């Protein structure tokens, strides 16, 4: 299905800006997405007319702010089809959400000899918290490998599962390879040995959406800033029975029921996981972003991604010396394309592309274990979202052809 979303570009003020003499070919949405005017205006309006701290005041502004904050929780719950808004913990972003699960669930339940299964393509946000918890608890980390075509090796996963595996934490979409593992099969296999499943949805949720009820996982984490919303807010969704098993990762105001001199008791879920003043204006931005995405339709977002990815893969294949690190076709992959051009350093590539208004990221993309496995220190990475066009891909390819000529690859 081809969908035309080009009319949406006018909603994004950043595209009025030129980069030097060139249109703004922004191809770095996997790092952070641009924001539509609807999100910017909703936050601005709220800050000007309704702002106060939440959950504290009996006065009107605070009541309104609390209602707006709790409306964001309900909105996030409906976006992912959660059974209840109480299963939605609002937090700083995917990194905080994954730390909450690793420390708050893993730290409580893991014992020496238990195993935590990750995959070789995890972002550091789904690696380092588990390393910290493994060190604390004596649990062991193992990593599911990839196939030659950069898909998750499901047979290896099944072989690695045994009764000692207590956690399987996997990305919903790799921020380097674009690989989308079949999460339903991962969850089914993990649950067959009684393991808790954690999905890093930082890339998955913005691009394909997620229905947490049909997905079946125990926890899903994602960030608003990668899905048209502001920085500083994200979601940890957990099944209620798992959240009940989790200890708060942070203590402070708002998360307590009572505090004595030597001990405290916790507020109800989800508030016990939201210590301190939460991101209030950002919550309003999250609501507006989810409204915008639902208005466009996540099926359309996914179809548009697929079209751009197929086109980019075929155009990149025309350039000799381009190596793409990721599944070769759109099957089982999303709109994140990592590549190298001969032995040109990815930072040099990014600089040359920038001179033509094309913004791509270069580096290890916070996935150093994966980069080592790929045998490269860095790649360049182009990533798409609903405001990108075929012309953006053409500008990328033109820039790469120019770099190839310059460096004589
Ligand atoms: N997981 C993946 C796959 C990501 O791509 C990212 C960010 O790039 C994160 C986790 C961390 O997200 P955040 O920096 O918003 O916490």
mmCIF file of N, CA, C and O and ligand atoms in Angstrom, residues 30 93-95 123 125 171 173 175 200 202-203 223 225-226, ligand 1:
data_model
loop_
_atom_site.group_PDB
_atom_site.id
_atom_site.type_symbol
_atom_site.label_atom_id
_atom_site.label_comp_id
_atom_site.label_asym_id
_atom_site.label_seq_id
_atom_site.Cartn_x
_atom_site.Cartn_y
_atom_site.Cartn_z
ATOM 1 N N UNK A 30 15.276 8.462 14.048
ATOM 2 C CA UNK A 30 15.514 7.385 15.017
ATOM 3 C C UNK A 30 16.174 7.954 16.265
ATOM 4 O O UNK A 30 16.034 7.407 17.359
ATOM 5 N N UNK A 93 11.591 8.646 29.932
ATOM 6 C CA UNK A 93 11.767 8.113 28.581
ATOM 7 C C UNK A 93 12.104 6.639 28.641
ATOM 8 O O UNK A 93 12.096 6.032 29.725
ATOM 9 N N UNK A 94 12.430 6.070 27.490
ATOM 10 C CA UNK A 94 12.680 4.630 27.412
ATOM 11 C C UNK A 94 13.820 4.208 28.334
ATOM 12 O O UNK A 94 13.747 3.156 28.988
ATOM 13 N N UNK A 95 14.853 5.025 28.424
ATOM 14 C CA UNK A 95 16.001 4.666 29.273
ATOM 15 C C UNK A 95 15.558 4.523 30.728
ATOM 16 O O UNK A 95 15.875 3.527 31.393
ATOM 17 N N UNK A 123 20.189 -1.616 22.160
ATOM 18 C CA UNK A 123 20.678 -0.274 22.494
ATOM 19 C C UNK A 123 21.246 -0.337 23.916
ATOM 20 O O UNK A 123 20.776 -1.115 24.741
ATOM 21 N N UNK A 125 20.660 1.290 26.337
ATOM 22 C CA UNK A 125 19.606 1.467 27.351
ATOM 23 C C UNK A 125 18.996 0.133 27.769
ATOM 24 O O UNK A 125 18.392 0.033 28.846
ATOM 25 N N UNK A 171 14.739 -5.753 21.872
ATOM 26 C CA UNK A 171 14.278 -4.560 21.188
ATOM 27 C C UNK A 171 13.103 -4.901 20.270
ATOM 28 O O UNK A 171 13.074 -5.974 19.665
ATOM 29 N N UNK A 173 12.463 -2.928 17.689
ATOM 30 C CA UNK A 173 13.056 -2.596 16.385
ATOM 31 C C UNK A 173 14.455 -2.069 16.650
ATOM 32 O O UNK A 173 14.617 -1.138 17.460
ATOM 33 N N UNK A 175 17.678 0.029 16.492
ATOM 34 C CA UNK A 175 17.953 1.407 16.061
ATOM 35 C C UNK A 175 19.171 1.470 15.141
ATOM 36 O O UNK A 175 19.529 2.545 14.685
ATOM 37 N N UNK A 200 11.878 -3.311 24.491
ATOM 38 C CA UNK A 200 12.335 -1.939 24.295
ATOM 39 C C UNK A 200 11.627 -1.420 23.043
ATOM 40 O O UNK A 200 12.022 -1.719 21.918
ATOM 41 N N UNK A 202 11.321 1.659 21.973
ATOM 42 C CA UNK A 202 11.702 3.044 21.623
ATOM 43 C C UNK A 202 11.571 3.307 20.126
ATOM 44 O O UNK A 202 11.182 4.401 19.714
ATOM 45 N N UNK A 203 11.892 2.316 19.304
ATOM 46 C CA UNK A 203 11.742 2.491 17.851
ATOM 47 C C UNK A 203 10.437 1.869 17.338
ATOM 48 O O UNK A 203 9.836 2.358 16.389
ATOM 49 N N UNK A 223 9.650 6.280 24.350
ATOM 50 C CA UNK A 223 9.902 7.712 24.595
ATOM 51 C C UNK A 223 9.031 8.558 23.689
ATOM 52 O O UNK A 223 8.916 8.273 22.493
ATOM 53 N N UNK A 225 9.731 11.589 22.593
ATOM 54 C CA UNK A 225 10.454 12.460 21.642
ATOM 55 C C UNK A 225 10.757 11.785 20.316
ATOM 56 O O UNK A 225 11.114 12.455 19.353
ATOM 57 N N UNK A 226 10.622 10.469 20.269
ATOM 58 C CA UNK A 226 10.835 9.774 18.991
ATOM 59 C C UNK A 226 9.521 9.609 18.237
ATOM 60 O O UNK A 226 9.471 8.994 17.181
HETATM 61 N N1 LIG B 1 16.189 1.929 22.794
HETATM 62 C C1 LIG B 1 16.358 2.189 21.506
HETATM 63 C C2 LIG B 1 16.194 1.087 20.506
HETATM 64 C C3 LIG B 1 16.673 3.477 21.096
HETATM 65 O O1 LIG B 1 16.847 3.736 19.791
HETATM 66 C C4 LIG B 1 16.822 4.488 22.076
HETATM 67 C C5 LIG B 1 17.219 5.863 21.680
HETATM 68 O O2 LIG B 1 17.855 6.065 20.681
HETATM 69 C C6 LIG B 1 16.616 4.155 23.409
HETATM 70 C C7 LIG B 1 16.293 2.864 23.740
HETATM 71 C C8 LIG B 1 16.744 5.184 24.494
HETATM 72 O O3 LIG B 1 15.745 6.135 24.360
HETATM 73 P P1 LIG B 1 15.820 7.505 25.216
HETATM 74 O O4 LIG B 1 17.166 8.108 24.917
HETATM 75 O O5 LIG B 1 14.690 8.297 24.684
HETATM 76 O O6 LIG B 1 15.651 7.132 26.628
#
